[in-house]
PDB file of C-alpha atoms in Angstrom:
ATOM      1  CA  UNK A   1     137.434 103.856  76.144  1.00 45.00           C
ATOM      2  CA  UNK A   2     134.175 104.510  78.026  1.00 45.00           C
ATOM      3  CA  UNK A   3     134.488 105.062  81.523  1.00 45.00           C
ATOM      4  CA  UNK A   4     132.340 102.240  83.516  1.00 43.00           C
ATOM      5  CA  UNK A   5     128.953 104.543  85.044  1.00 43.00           C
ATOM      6  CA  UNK A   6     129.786 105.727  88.938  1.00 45.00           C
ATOM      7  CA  UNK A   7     127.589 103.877  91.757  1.00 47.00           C
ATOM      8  CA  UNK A   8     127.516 105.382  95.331  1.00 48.00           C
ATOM      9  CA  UNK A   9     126.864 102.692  98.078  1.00 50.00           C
ATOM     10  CA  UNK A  10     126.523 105.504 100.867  1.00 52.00           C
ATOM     11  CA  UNK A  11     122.794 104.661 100.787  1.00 52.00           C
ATOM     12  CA  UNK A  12     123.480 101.044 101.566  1.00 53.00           C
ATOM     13  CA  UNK A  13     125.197 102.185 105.011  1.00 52.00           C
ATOM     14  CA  UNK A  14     124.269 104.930 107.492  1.00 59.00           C
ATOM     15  CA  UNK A  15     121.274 105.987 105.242  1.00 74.00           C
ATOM     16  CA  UNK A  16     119.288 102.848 105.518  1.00 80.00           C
ATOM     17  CA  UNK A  17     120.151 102.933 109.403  1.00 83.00           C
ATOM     18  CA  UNK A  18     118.193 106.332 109.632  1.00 85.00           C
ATOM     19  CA  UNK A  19     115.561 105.352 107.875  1.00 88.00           C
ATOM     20  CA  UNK A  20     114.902 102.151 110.004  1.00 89.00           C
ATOM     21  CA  UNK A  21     115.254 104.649 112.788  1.00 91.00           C
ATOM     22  CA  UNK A  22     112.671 106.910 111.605  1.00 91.00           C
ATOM     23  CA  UNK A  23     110.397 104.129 111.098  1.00 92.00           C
ATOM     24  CA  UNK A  24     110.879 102.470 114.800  1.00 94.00           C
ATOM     25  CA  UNK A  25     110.453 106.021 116.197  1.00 93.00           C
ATOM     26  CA  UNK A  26     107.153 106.496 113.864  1.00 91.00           C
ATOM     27  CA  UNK A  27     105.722 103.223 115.041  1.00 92.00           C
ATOM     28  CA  UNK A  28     106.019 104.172 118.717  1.00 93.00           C
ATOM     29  CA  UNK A  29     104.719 107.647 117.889  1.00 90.00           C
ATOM     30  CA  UNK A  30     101.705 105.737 116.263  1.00 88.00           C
ATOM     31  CA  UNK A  31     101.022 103.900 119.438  1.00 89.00           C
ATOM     32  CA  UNK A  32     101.392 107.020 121.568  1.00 89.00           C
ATOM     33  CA  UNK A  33      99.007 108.698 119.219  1.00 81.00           C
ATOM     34  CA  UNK A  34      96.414 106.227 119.345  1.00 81.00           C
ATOM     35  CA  UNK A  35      96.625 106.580 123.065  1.00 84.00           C
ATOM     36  CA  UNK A  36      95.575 110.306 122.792  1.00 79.00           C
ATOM     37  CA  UNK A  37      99.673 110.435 124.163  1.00 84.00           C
ATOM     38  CA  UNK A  38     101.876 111.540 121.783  1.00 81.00           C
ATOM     39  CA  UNK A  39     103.518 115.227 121.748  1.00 83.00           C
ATOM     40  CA  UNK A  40     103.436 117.234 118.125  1.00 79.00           C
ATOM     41  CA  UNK A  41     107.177 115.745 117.153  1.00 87.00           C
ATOM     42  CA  UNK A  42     105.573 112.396 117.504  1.00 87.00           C
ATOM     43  CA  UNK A  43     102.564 113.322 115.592  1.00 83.00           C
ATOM     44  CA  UNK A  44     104.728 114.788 113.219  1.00 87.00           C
ATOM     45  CA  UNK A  45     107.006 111.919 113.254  1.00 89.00           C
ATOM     46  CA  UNK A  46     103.759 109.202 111.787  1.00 90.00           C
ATOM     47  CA  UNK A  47     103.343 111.539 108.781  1.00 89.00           C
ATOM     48  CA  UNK A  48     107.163 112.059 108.589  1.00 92.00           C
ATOM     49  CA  UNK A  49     108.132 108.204 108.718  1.00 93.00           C
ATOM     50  CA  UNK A  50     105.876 107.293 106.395  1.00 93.00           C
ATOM     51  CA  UNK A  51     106.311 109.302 103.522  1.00 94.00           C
ATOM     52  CA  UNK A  52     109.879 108.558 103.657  1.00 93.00           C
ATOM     53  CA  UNK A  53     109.281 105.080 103.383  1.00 94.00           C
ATOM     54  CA  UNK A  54     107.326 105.696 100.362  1.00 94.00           C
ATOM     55  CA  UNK A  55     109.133 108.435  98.971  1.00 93.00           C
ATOM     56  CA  UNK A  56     112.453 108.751  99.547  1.00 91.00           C
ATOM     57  CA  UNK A  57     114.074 105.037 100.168  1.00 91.00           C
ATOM     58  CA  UNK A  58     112.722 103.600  97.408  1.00 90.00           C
ATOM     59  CA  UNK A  59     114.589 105.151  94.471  1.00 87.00           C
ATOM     60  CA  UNK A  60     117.446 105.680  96.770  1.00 85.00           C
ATOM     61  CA  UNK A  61     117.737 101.791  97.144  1.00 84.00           C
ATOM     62  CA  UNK A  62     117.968 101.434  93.484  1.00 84.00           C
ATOM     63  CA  UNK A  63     120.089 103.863  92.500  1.00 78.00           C
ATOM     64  CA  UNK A  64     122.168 105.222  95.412  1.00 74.00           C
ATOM     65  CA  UNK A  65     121.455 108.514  95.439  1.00 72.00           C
ATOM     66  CA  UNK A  66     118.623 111.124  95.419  1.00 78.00           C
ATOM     67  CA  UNK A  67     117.744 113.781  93.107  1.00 79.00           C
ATOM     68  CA  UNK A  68     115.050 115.280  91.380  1.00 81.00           C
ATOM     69  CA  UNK A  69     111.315 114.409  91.580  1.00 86.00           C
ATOM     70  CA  UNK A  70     111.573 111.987  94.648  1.00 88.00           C
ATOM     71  CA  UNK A  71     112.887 114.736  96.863  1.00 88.00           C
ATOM     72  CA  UNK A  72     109.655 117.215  95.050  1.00 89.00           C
ATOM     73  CA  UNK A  73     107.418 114.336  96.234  1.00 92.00           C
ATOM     74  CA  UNK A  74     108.987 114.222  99.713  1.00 93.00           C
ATOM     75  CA  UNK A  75     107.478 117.852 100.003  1.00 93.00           C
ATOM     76  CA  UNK A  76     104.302 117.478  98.470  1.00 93.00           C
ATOM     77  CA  UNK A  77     103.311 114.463 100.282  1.00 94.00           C
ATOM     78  CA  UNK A  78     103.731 116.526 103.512  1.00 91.00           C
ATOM     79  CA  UNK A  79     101.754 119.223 102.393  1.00 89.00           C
ATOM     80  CA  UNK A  80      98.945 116.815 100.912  1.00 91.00           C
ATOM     81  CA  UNK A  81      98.212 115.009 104.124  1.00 87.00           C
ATOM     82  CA  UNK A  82      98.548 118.510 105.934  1.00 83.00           C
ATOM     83  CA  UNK A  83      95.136 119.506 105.117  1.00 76.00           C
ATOM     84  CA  UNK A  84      93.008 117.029 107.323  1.00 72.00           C
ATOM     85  CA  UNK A  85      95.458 117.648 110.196  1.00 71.00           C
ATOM     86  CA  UNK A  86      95.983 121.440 109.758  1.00 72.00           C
ATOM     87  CA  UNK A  87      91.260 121.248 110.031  1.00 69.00           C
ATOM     88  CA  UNK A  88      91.720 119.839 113.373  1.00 65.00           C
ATOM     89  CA  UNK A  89      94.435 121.863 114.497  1.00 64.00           C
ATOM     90  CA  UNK A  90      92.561 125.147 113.846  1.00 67.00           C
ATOM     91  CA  UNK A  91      89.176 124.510 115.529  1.00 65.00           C
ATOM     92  CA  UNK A  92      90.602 122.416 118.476  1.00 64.00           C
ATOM     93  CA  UNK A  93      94.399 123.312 118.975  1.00 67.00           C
ATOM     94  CA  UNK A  94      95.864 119.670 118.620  1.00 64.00           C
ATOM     95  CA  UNK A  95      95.440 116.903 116.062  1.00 60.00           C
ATOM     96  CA  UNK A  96      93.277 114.218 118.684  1.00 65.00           C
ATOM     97  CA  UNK A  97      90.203 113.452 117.290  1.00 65.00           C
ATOM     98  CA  UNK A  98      87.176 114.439 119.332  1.00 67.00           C
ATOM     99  CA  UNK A  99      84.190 112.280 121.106  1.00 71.00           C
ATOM    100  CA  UNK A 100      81.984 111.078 118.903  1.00 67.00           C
ATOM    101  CA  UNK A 101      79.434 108.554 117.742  1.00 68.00           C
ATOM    102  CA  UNK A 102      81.715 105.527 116.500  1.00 71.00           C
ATOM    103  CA  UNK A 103      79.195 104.759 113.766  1.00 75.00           C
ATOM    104  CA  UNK A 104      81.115 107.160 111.648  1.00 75.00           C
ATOM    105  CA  UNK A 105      84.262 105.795 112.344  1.00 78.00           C
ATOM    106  CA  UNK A 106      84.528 103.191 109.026  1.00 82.00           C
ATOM    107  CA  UNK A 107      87.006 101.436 108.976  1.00 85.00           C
ATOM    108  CA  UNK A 108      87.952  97.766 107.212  1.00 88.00           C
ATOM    109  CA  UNK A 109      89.215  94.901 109.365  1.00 90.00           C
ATOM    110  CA  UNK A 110      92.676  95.345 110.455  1.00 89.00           C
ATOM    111  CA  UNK A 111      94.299  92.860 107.846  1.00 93.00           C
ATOM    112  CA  UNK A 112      92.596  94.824 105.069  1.00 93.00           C
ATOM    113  CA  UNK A 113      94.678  97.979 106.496  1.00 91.00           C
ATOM    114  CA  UNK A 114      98.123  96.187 106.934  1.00 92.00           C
ATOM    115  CA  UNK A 115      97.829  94.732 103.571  1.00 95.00           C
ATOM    116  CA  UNK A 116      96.745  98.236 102.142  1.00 96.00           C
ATOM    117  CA  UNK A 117      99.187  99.946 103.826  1.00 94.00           C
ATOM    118  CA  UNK A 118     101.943  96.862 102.550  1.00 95.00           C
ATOM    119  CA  UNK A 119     100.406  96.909  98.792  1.00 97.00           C
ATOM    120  CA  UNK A 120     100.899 100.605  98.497  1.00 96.00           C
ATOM    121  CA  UNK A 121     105.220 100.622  99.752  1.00 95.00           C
ATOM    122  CA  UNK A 122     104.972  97.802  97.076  1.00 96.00           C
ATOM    123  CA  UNK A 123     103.725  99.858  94.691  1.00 96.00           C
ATOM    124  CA  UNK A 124     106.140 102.248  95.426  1.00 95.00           C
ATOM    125  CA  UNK A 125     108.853 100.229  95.087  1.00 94.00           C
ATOM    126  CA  UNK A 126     108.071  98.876  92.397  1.00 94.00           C
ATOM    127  CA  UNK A 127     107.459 102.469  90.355  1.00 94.00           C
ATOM    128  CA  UNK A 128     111.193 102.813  91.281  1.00 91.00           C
ATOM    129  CA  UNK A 129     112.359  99.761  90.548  1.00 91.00           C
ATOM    130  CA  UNK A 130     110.654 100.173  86.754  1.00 90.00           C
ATOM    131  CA  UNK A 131     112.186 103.352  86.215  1.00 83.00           C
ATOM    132  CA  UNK A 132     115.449 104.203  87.894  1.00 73.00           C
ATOM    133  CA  UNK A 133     117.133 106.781  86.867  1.00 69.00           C
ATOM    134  CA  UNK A 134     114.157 108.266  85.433  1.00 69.00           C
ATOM    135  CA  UNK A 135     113.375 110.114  88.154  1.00 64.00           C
ATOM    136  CA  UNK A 136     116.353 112.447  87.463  1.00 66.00           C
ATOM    137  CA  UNK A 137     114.627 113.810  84.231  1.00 62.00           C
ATOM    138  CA  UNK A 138     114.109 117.820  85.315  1.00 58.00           C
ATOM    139  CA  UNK A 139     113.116 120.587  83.164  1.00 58.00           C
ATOM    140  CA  UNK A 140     111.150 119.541  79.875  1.00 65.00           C
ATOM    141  CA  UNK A 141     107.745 120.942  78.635  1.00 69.00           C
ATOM    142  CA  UNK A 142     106.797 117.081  79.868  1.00 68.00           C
ATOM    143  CA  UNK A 143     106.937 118.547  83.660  1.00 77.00           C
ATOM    144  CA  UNK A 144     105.434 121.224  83.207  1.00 82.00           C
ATOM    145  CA  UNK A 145     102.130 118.977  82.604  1.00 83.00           C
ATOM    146  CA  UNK A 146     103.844 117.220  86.222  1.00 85.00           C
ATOM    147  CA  UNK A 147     103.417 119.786  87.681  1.00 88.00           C
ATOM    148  CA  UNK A 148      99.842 121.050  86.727  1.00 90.00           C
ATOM    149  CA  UNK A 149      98.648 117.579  87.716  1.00 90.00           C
ATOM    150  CA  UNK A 150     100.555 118.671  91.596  1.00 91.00           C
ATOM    151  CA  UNK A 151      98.704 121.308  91.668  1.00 92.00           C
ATOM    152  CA  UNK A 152      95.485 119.795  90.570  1.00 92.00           C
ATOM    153  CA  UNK A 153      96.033 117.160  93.215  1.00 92.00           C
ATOM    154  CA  UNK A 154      96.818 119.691  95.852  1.00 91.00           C
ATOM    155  CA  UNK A 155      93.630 121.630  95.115  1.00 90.00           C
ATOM    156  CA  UNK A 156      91.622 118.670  94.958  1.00 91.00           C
ATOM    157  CA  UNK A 157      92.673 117.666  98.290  1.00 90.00           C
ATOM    158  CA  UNK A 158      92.399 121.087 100.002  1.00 86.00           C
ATOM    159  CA  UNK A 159      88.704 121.755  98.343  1.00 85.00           C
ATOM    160  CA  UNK A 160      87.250 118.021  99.431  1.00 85.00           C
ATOM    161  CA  UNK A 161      88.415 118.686 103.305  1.00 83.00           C
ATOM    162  CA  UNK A 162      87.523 122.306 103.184  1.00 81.00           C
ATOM    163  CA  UNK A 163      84.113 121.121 102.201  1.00 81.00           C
ATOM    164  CA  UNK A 164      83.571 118.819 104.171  1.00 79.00           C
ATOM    165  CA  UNK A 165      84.643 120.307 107.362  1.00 75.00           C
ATOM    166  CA  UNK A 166      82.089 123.067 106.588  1.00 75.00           C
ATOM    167  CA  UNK A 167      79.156 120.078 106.774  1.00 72.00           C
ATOM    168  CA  UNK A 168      80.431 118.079 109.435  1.00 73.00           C
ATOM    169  CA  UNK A 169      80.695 117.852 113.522  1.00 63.00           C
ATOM    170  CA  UNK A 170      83.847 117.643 115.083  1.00 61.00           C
ATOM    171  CA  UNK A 171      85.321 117.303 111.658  1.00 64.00           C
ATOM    172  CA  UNK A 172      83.959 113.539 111.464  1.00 68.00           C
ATOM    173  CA  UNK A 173      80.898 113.458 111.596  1.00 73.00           C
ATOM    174  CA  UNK A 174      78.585 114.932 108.403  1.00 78.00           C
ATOM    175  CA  UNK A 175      75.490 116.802 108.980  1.00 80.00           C
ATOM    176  CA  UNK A 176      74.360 117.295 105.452  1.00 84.00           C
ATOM    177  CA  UNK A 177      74.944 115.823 101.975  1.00 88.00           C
ATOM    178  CA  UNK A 178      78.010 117.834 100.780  1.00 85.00           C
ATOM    179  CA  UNK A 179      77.434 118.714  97.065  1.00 86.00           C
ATOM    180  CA  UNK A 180      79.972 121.318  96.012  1.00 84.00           C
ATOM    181  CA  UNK A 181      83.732 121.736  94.908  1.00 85.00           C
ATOM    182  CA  UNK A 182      85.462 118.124  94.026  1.00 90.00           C
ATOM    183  CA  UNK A 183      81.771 116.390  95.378  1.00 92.00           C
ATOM    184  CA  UNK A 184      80.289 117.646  91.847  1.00 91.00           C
ATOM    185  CA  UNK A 185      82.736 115.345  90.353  1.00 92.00           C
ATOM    186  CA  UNK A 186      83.451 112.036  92.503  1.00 94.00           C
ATOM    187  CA  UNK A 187      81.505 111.054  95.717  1.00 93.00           C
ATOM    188  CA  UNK A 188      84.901 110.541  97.491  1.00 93.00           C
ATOM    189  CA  UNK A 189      87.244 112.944  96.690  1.00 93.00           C
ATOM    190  CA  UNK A 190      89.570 112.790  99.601  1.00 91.00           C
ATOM    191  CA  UNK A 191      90.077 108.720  98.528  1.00 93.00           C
ATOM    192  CA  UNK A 192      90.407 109.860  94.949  1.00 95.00           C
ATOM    193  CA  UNK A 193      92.844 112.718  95.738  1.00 94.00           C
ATOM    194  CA  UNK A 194      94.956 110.525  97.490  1.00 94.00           C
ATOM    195  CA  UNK A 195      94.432 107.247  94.708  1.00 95.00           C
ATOM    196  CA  UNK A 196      96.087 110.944  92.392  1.00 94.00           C
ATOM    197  CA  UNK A 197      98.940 111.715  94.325  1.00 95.00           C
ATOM    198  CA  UNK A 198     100.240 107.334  94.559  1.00 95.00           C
ATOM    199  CA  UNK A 199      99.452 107.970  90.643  1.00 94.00           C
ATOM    200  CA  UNK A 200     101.555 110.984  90.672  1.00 91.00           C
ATOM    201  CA  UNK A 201     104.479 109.508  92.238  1.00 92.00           C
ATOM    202  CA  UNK A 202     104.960 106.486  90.087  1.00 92.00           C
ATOM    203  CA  UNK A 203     104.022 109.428  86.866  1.00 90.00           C
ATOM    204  CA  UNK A 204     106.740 111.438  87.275  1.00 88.00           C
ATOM    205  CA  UNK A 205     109.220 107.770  87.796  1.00 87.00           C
ATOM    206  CA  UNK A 206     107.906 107.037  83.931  1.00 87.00           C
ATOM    207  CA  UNK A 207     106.467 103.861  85.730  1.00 90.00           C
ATOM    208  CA  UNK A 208     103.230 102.655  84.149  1.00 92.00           C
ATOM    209  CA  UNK A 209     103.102  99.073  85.258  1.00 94.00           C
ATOM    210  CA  UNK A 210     103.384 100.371  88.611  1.00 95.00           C
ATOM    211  CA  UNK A 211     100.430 102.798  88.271  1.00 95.00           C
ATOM    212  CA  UNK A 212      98.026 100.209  86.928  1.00 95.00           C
ATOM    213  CA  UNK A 213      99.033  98.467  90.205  1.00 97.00           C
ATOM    214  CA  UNK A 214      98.669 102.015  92.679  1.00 96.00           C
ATOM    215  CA  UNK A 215      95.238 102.250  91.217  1.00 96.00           C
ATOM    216  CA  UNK A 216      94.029  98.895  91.300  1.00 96.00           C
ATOM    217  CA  UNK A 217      95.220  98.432  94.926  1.00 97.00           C
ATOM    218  CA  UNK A 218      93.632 101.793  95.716  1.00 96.00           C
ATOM    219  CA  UNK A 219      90.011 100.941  93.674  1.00 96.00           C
ATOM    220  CA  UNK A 220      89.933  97.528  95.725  1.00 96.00           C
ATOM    221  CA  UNK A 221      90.835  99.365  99.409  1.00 96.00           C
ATOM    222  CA  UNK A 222      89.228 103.245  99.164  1.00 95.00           C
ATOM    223  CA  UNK A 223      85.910 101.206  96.912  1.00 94.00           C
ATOM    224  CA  UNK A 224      85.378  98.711  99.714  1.00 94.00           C
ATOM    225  CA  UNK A 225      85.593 101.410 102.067  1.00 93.00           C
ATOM    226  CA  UNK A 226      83.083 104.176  99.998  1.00 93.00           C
ATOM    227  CA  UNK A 227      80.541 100.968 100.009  1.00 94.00           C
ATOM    228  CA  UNK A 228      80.815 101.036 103.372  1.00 92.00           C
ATOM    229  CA  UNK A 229      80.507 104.596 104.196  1.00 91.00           C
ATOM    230  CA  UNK A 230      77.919 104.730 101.626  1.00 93.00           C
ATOM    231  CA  UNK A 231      75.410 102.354 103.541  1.00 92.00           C
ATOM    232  CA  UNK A 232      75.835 105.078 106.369  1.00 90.00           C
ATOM    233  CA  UNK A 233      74.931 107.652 104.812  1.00 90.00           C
ATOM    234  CA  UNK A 234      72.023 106.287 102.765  1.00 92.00           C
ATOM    235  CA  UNK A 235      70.839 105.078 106.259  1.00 90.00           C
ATOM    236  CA  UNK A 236      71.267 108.825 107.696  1.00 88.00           C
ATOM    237  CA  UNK A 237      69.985 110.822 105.051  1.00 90.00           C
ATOM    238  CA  UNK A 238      67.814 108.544 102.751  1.00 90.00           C
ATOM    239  CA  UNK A 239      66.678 110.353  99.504  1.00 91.00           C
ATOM    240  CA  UNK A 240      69.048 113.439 100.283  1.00 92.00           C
ATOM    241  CA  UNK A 241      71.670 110.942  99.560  1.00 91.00           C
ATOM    242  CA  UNK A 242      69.904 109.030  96.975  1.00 92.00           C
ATOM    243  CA  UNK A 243      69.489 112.385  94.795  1.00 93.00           C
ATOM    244  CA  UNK A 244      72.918 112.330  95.298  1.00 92.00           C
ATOM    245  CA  UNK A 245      74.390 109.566  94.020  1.00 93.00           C
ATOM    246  CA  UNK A 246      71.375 109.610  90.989  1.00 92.00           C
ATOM    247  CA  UNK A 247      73.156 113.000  90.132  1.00 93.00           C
ATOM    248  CA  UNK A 248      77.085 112.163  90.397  1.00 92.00           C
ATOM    249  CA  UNK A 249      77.155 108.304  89.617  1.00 92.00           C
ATOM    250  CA  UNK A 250      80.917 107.813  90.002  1.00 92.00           C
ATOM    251  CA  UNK A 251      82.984 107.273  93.549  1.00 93.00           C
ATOM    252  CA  UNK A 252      86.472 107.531  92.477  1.00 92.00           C
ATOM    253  CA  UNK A 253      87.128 108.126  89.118  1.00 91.00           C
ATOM    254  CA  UNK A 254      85.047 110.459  87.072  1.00 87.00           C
ATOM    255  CA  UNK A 255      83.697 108.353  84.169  1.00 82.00           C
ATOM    256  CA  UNK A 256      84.982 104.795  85.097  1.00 86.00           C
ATOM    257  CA  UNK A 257      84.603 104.031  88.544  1.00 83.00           C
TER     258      UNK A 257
END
């Protein structure tokens, strides 16, 4: 007689009351922080909050446990959105951004960053709901093609900030056309990096309804936002810029977008 499969509940219980936690404590940290206020814990605590939100609870909710590729992603999420911070940190000794002209600060209406911000948990939530279990999959020539695509999203990400810090003020602010490393391939390869890893995290769920719905929330939010930023710079450095965007045509995705 089969045995009936095993379901743990602990996630429903003291779990779920940590993770609220986390998140109350990363929404005050958030305030603090855009006070030019908060301490490193707090700072830490935005970054920390979040990706468990988007990492972790999900396929814990479904399935009652954790194992696997969610806990992988935990880590790798971290060490993605590292990079911009870990810039800052080393020329200036904290993660505040520093004075400067608030032209180059684009940014989409608030409402277009809640419901970004809202789409993307979705999304996340959704990649677990369409493949529990899944997740649990470890070992397998199929990871090993995972895990090259981790790396490739890791590099990508370190390259496009590296680059760009080397051609900008105060980290911010460009002061030249920035041509080399991931800029040969996309125009905005920090967007597109992190358009990869959302990709990456409902890939290695065995979710593809739920990445057709990452990217399409991602090409509506980070291509709004690359018009934007794209008006600036044509307006700052004219043909430099044109040449440019003449010589690599796509802003997200290399031969579609």
């Amino acid at each position: 007689m089969p045995t009936a499969p095993k379901t743990s509940f602990t996630w429903v219980f003291w779990p779920y009351i940590l993770a609220v936690a986390l998140a109350v404590f990363g929404v005050y940290s958030f305030y603090r922080h855009s006070q030019n206020q908060s301490s490193v814990l707090q700072q830490l605590a935005i970054v920390t909050s979040t990706i468990t939100w988007l990492t972790l609870v999900p396929p814990a909710h479904f399935n009652g446990f954790l194992e696997g590729w969610p806990i992988a992603l935990f880590f790798v999420y971290h060490y993605f959105f590292f990079f911009e911070s870990s810039v800052r940190k080393r020329l200036y000794g904290d993660l505040y951004p520093r004075a400067h002209d608030a032209k180059w600060d684009v940014k989409l209406p608030r409402v277009f960053q809640f419901a970004f911000f809202g789409l993307v948990l979705v999304g996340h939530f959704l990649a677990a709901y369409e493949g529990p279990e899944l997740h649990l999959i470890l070992g397998g020539w199929a990871n090993l093609g995972t895990w090259a695509l981790v790396m490739m999203t890791l590099f990508m990400r370190y390259h496009s900030v590296l680059y760009l810090a080397k051609y900008s003020e105060k980290v911010v602010v460009p002061t030249a056309v920035v041509q080399f490393g991931p800029y040969r391939w996309v125009r905005h390869p920090i967007y597109a990096s992190t358009m990869l890893l959302f990709a990456l995290h409902c890939i290695t769920l065995r979710a593809p309804l739920s990445l057709g719905f990452i990217v399409a929330v991602c090409v509506w939010y980070y291509g709004r936002k690359a018009e934007l930023e794209e008006e600036l710079l044509l307006e700052s450095f004219g043909e430099r810029y044109k040449e440019y965007m003449a010589k690599v045509r796509y802003r997200l995705i290399p031969l579609l977008y």
